Coordinates of N, CA and C in Angstrom, one line a residue:
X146 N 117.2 100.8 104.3 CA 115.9 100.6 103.8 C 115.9 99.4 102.8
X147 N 115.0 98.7 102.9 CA 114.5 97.4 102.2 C 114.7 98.1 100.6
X148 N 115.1 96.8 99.7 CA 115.1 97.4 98.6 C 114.4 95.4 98.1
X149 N 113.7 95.6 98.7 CA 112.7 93.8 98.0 C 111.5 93.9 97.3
X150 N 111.4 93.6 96.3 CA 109.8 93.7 95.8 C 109.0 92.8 96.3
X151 N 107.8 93.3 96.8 CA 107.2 92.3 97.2 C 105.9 91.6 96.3
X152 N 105.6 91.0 96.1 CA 104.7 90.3 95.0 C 103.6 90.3 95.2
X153 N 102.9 91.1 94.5 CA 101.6 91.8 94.5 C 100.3 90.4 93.5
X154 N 99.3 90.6 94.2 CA 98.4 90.6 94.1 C 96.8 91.4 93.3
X155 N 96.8 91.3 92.2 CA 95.8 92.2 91.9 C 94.3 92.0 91.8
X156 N 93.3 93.1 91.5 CA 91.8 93.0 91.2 C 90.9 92.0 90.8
X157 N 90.0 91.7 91.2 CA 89.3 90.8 90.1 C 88.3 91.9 89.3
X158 N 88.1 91.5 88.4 CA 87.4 92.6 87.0 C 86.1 92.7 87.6
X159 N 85.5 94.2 87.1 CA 84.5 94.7 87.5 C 83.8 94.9 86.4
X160 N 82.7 93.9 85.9 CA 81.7 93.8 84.7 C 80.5 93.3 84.5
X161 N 80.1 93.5 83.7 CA 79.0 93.0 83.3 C 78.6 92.8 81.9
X162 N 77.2 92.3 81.4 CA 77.2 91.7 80.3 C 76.4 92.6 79.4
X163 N 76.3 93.9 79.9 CA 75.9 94.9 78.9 C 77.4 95.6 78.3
X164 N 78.3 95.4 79.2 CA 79.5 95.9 79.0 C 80.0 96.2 77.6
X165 N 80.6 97.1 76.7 CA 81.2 97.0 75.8 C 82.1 97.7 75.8
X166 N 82.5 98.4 76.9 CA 84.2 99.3 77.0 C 85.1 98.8 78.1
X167 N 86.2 98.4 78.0 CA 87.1 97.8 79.2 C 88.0 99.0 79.3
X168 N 87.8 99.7 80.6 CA 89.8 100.2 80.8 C 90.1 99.6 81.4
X169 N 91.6 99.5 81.0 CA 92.5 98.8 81.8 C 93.7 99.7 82.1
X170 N 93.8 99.6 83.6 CA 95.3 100.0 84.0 C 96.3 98.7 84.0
X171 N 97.6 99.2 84.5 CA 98.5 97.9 84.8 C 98.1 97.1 85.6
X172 N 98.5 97.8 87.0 CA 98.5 97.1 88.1 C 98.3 98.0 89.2
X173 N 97.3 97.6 90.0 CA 96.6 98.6 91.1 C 98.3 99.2 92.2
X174 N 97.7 100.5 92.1 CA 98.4 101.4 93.4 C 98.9 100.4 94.7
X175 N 99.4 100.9 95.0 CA 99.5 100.3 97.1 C 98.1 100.7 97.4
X176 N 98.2 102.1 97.1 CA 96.8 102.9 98.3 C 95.5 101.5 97.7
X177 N 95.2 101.3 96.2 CA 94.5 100.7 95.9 C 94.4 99.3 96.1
X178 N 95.5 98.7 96.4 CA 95.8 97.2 97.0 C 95.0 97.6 98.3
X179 N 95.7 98.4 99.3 CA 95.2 98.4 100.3 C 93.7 98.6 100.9
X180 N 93.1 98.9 100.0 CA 91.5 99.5 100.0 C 90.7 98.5 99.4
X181 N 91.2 97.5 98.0 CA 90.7 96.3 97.4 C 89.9 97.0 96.7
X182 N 89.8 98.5 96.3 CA 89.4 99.0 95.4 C 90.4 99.9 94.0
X183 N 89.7 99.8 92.7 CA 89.7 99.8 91.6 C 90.3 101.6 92.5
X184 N 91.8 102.5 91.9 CA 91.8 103.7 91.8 C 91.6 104.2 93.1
X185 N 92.3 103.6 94.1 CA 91.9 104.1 95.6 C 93.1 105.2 95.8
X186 N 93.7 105.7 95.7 CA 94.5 107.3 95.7 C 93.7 108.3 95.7
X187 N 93.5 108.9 96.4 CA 92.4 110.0 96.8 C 92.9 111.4 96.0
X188 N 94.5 111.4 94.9 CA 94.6 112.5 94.3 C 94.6 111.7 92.7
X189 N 94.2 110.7 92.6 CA 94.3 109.9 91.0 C 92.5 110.6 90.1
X190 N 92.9 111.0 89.1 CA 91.8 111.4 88.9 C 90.8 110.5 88.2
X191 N 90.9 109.0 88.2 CA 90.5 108.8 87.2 C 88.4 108.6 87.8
X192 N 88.3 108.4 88.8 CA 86.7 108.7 89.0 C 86.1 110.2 88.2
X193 N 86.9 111.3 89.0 CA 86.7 112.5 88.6 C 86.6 112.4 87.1
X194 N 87.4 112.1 86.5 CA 87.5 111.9 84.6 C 86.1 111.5 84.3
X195 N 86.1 110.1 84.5 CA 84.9 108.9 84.1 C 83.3 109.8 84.9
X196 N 83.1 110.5 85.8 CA 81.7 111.6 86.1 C 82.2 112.7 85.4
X197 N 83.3 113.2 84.7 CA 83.0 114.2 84.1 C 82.5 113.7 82.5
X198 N 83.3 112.7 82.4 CA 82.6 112.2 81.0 C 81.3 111.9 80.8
X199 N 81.1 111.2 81.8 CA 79.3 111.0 81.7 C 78.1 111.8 82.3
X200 N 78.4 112.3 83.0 CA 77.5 113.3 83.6 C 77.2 114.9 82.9
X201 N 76.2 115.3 82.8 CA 75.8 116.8 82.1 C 77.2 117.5 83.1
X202 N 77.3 118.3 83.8 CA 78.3 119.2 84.5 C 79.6 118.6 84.1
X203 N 79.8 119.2 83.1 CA 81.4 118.7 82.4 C 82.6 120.0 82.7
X204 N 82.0 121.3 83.5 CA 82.6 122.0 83.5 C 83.6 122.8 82.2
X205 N 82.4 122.8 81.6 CA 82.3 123.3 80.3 C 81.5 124.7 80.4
X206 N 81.9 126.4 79.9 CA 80.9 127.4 80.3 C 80.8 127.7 81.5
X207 N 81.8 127.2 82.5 CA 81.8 128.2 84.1 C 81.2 126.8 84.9
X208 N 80.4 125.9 84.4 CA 80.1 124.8 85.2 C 81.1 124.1 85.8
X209 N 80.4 123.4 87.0 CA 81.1 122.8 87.9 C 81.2 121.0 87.7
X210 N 82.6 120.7 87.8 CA 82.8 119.3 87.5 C 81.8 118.4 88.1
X211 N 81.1 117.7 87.7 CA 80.3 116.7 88.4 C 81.2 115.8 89.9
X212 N 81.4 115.8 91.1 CA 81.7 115.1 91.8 C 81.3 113.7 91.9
X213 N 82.1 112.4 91.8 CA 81.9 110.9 92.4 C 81.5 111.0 93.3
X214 N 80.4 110.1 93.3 CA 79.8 109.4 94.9 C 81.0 109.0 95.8
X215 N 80.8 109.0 97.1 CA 81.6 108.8 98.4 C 81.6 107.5 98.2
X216 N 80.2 106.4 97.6 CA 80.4 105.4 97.9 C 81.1 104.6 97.0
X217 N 82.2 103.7 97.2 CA 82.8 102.8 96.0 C 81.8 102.0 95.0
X218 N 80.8 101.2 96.0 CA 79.7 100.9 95.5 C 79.5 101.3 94.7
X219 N 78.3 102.1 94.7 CA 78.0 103.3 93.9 C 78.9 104.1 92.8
X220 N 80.1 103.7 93.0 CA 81.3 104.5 91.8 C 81.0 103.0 90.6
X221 N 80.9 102.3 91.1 CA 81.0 100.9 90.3 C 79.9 101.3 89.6
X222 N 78.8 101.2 90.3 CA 77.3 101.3 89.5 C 77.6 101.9 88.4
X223 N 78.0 103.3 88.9 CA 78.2 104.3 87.6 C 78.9 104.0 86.6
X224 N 79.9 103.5 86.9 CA 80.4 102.5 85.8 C 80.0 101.6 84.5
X225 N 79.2 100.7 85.2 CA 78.7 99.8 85.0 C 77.3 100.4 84.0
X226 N 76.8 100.9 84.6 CA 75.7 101.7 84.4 C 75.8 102.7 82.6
X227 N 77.0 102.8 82.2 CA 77.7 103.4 81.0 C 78.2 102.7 80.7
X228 N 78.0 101.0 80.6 CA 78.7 100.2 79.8 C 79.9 100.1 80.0
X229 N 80.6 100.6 80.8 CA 82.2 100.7 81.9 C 82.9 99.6 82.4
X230 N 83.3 98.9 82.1 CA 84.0 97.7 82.6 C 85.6 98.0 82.9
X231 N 85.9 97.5 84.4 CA 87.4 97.8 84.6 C 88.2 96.5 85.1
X232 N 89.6 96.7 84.9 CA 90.4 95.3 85.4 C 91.7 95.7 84.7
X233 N 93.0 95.4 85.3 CA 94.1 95.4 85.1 C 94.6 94.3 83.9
X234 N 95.7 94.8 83.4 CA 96.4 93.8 82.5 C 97.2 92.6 83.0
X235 N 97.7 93.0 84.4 CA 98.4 92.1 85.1 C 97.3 91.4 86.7
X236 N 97.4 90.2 86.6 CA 97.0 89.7 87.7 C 97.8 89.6 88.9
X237 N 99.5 89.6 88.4 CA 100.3 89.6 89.8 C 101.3 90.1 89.2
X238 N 102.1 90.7 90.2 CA 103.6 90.9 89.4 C 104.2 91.3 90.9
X239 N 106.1 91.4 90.6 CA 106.7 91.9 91.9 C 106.9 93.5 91.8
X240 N 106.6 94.4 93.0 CA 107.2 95.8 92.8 C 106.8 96.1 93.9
X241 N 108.3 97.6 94.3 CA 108.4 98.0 95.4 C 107.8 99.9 95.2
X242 N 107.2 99.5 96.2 CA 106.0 101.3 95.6 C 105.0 100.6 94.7
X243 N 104.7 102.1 94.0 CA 103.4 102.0 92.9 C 104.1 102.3 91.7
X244 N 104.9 102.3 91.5 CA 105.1 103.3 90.1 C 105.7 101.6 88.6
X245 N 104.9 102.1 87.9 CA 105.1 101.2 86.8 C 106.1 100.9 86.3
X246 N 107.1 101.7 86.3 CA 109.0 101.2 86.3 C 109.2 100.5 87.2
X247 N 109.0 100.2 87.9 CA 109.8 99.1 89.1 C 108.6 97.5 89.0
X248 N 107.8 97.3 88.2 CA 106.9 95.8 87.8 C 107.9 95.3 87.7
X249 N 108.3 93.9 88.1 CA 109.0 92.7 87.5 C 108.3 91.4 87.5
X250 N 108.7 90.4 86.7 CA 108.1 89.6 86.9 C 106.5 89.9 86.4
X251 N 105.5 89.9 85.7 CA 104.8 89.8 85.4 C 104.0 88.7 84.7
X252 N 102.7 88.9 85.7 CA 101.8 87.6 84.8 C 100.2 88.4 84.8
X253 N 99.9 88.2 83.5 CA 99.0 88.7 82.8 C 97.4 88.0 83.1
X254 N 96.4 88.5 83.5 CA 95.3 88.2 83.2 C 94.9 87.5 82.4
X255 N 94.1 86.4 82.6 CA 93.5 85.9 81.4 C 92.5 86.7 80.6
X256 N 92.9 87.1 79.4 CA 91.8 87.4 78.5 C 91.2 86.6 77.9
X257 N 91.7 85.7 77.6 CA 91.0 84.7 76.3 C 89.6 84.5 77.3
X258 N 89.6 84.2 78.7 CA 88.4 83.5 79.3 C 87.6 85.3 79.4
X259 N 88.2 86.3 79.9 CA 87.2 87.3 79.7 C 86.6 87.8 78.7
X260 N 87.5 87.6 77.6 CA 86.4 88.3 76.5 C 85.7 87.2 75.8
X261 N 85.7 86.2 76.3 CA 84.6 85.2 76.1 C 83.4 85.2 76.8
X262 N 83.5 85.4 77.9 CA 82.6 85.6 79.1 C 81.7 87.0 78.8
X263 N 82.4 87.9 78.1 CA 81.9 89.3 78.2 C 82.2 89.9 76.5
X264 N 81.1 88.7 75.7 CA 81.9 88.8 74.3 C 80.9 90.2 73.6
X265 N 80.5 90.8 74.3 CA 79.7 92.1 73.9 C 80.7 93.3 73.9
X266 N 81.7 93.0 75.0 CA 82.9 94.1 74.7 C 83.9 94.2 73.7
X267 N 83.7 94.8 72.9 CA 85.3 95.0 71.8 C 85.6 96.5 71.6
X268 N 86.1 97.1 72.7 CA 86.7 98.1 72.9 C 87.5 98.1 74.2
X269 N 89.2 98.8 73.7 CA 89.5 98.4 75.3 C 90.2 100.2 75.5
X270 N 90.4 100.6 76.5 CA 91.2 101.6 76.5 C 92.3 101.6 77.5
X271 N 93.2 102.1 77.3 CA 94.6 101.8 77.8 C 94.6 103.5 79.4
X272 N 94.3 102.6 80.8 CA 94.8 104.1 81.1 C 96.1 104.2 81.2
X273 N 96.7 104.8 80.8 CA 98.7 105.0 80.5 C 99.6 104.2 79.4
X274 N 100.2 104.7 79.1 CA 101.0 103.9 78.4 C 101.8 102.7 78.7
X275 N 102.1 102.9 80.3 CA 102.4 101.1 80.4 C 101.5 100.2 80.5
X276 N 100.3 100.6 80.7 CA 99.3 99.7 80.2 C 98.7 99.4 78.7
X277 N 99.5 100.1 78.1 CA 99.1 99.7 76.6 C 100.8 98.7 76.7
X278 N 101.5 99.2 76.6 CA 102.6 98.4 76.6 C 102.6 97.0 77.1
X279 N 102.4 96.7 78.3 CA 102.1 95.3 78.8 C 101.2 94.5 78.3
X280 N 100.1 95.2 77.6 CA 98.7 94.3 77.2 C 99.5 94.1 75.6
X281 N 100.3 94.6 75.2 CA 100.8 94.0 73.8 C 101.4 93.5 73.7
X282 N 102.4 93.3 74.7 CA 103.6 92.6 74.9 C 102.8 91.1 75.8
X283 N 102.2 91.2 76.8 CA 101.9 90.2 77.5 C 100.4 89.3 77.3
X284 N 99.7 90.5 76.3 CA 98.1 89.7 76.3 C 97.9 89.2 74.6
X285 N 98.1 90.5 73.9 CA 98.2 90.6 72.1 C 98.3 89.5 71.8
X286 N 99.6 88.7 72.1 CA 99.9 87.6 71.1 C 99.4 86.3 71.4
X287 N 98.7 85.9 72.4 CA 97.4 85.1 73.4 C 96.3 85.2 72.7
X288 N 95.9 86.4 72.8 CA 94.4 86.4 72.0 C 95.0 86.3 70.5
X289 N 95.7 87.1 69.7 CA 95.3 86.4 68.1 C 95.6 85.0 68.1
X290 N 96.5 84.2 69.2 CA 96.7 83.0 69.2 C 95.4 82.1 68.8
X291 N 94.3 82.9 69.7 CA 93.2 82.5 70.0 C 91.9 82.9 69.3
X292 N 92.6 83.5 68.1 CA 91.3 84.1 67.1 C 90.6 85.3 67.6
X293 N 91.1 86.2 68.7 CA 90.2 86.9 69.2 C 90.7 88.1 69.5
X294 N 91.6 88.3 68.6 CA 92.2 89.6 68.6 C 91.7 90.9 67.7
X295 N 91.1 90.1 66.4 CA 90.4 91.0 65.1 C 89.7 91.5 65.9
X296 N 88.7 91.4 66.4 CA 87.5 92.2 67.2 C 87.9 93.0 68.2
X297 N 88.8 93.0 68.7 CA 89.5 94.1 70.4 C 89.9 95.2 69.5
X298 N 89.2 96.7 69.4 CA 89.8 97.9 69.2 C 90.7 98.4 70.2
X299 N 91.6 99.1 70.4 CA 92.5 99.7 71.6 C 92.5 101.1 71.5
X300 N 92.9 101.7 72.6 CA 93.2 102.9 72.3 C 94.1 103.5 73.8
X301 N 95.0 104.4 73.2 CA 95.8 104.6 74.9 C 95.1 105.8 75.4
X302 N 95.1 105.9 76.8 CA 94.4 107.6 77.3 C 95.7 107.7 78.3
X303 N 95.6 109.1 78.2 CA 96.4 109.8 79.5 C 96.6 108.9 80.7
X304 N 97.2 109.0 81.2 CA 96.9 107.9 82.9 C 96.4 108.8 83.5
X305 N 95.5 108.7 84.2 CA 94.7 109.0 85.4 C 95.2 109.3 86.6
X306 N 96.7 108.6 86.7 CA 98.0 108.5 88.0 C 98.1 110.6 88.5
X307 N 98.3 110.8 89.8 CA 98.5 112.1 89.7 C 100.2 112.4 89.4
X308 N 100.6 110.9 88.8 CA 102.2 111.3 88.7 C 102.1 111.4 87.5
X309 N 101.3 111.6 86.7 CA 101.0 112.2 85.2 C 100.8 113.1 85.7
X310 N 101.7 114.6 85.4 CA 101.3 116.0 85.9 C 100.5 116.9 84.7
X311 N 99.8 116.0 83.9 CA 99.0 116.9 82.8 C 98.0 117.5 84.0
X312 N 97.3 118.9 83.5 CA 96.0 119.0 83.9 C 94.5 118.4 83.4
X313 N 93.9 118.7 84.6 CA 92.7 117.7 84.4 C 92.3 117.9 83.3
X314 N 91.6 119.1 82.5 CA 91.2 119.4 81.7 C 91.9 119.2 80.5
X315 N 92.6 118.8 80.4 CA 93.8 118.2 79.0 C 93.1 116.9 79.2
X316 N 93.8 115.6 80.4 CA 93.2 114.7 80.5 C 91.6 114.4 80.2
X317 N 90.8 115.6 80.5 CA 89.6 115.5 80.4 C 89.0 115.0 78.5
X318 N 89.8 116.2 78.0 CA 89.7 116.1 76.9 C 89.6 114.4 76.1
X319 N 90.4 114.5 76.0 CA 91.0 112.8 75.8 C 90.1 111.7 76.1
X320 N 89.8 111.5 77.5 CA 89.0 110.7 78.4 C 87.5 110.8 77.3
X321 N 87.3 112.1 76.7 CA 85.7 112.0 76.1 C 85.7 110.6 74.9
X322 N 86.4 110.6 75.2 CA 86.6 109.1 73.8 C 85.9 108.1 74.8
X323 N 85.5 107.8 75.8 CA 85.0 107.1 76.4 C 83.4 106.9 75.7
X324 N 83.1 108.2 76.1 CA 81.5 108.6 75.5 C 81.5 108.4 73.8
X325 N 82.6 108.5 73.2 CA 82.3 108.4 71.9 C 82.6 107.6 71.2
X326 N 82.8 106.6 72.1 CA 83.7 105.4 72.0 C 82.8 104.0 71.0
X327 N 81.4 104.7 70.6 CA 80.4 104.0 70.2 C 80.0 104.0 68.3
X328 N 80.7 105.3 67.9 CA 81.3 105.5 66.7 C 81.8 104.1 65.8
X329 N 81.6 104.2 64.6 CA 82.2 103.2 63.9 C 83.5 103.2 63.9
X330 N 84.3 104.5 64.0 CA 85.9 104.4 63.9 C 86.3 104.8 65.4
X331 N 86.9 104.1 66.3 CA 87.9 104.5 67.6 C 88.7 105.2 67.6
X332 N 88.7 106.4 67.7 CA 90.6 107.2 67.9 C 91.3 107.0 68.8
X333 N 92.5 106.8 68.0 CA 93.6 106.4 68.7 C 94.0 107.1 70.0
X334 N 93.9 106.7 71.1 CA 94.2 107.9 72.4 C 95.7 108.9 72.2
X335 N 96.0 109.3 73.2 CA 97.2 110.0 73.2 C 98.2 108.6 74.1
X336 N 99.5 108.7 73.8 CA 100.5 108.2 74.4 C 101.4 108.6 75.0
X337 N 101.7 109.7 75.3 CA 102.7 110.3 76.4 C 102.3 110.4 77.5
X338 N 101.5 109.4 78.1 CA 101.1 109.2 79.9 C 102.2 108.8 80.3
X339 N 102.9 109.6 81.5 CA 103.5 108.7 82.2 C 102.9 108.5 83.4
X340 N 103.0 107.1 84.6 CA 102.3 106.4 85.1 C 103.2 106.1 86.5
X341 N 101.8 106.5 87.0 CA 102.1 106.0 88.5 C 101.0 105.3 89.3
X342 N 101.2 106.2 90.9 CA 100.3 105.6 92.0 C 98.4 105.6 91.1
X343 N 98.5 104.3 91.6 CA 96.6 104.4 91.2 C 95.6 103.6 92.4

């Protein structure tokens, strides 16, 4: 069996200019390379998260979790539509599988040109901890380079990956920082995500 990383390719960002929350993962799944969509793993929860956060049916009191639209489309909208903006920290990197221990080689997104482009956003949330890790190590010291680090709040969330074996409702928890994300003070997410297929 091949043991070669092959050199991935990632997303282009999903935004707009009402935007004021970015999550960012690392670096998209296989399943999600392969589909050209943001979270394409059919067991990753992070759609399910993001309609339970915004939607009335939070499955709170016996209710039933709000279900994602079938259409990707339409998952964007929703997004977008809550001020939602998404895009990875890495634009390419080499790895074999999905899983965020095996990235090598890494090259970072430009921020300096997005949060110029989209200077209404200063909130970012981290889904996983290697995605807080990489955006500090590879983006942090770029933007204060660039004066544009004082205004980016951060915060880490659970990963979304189903190789994070929290339950949903833990993750759920956490995730509501999304919706309250509009508060004067950001809370710091949790950090013990560990991170996989997305």
């Amino acid at each position: 069996m091949s043991t070669e990383r092959e050199k991935l390719q990632g997303l282009p960002p999903v935004a707009g200019v009402a935007c004021r929350t970015l999550v960012l993962g690392s670096m998209p799944g296989a399943a999600s390379l392969a589909k050209q969509q943001y979270y394409g793993h059919p067991r990753n929860h992070f759609w399910r998260l993001l309609y339970a956060v915004f939607e009335a049916g939070d499955g709170l009191n016996g209710s039933e979790y709000p279900e994602p639209d079938d259409s990707y489309g339409q998952r964007l909208s929703f997004a977008l539509s809550h001020g939602i903006a998404l895009w990875d920290v890495l634009e390419a990197c080499e790895r074999k599988g999905s899983l965020d221990t095996d990235i090598r080689r890494p090259e970072a997104n430009d921020f300096p040109s997005f949060f110029r482009a989209y200077p209404a956003i200063d909130r970012v949330f981290f889904n996983g901890k290697a995605a807080g890790e990489l955006f500090h190590k590879q983006v942090a010291p770029r933007l204060k380079e660039q004066g544009l680090g004082d205004r980016i709040r951060c915060a880490v969330l659970p990963s979304s990956s189903p190789a994070h074996t929290v339950r949903f409702e833990e993750k759920l928890a956490a995730w509501r920082q999304l919706r309250d994300a509009g508060r004067s003070e950001m809370p710091q997410g949790r950090t013990d995500a560990a991170d996989g297929e997305r």
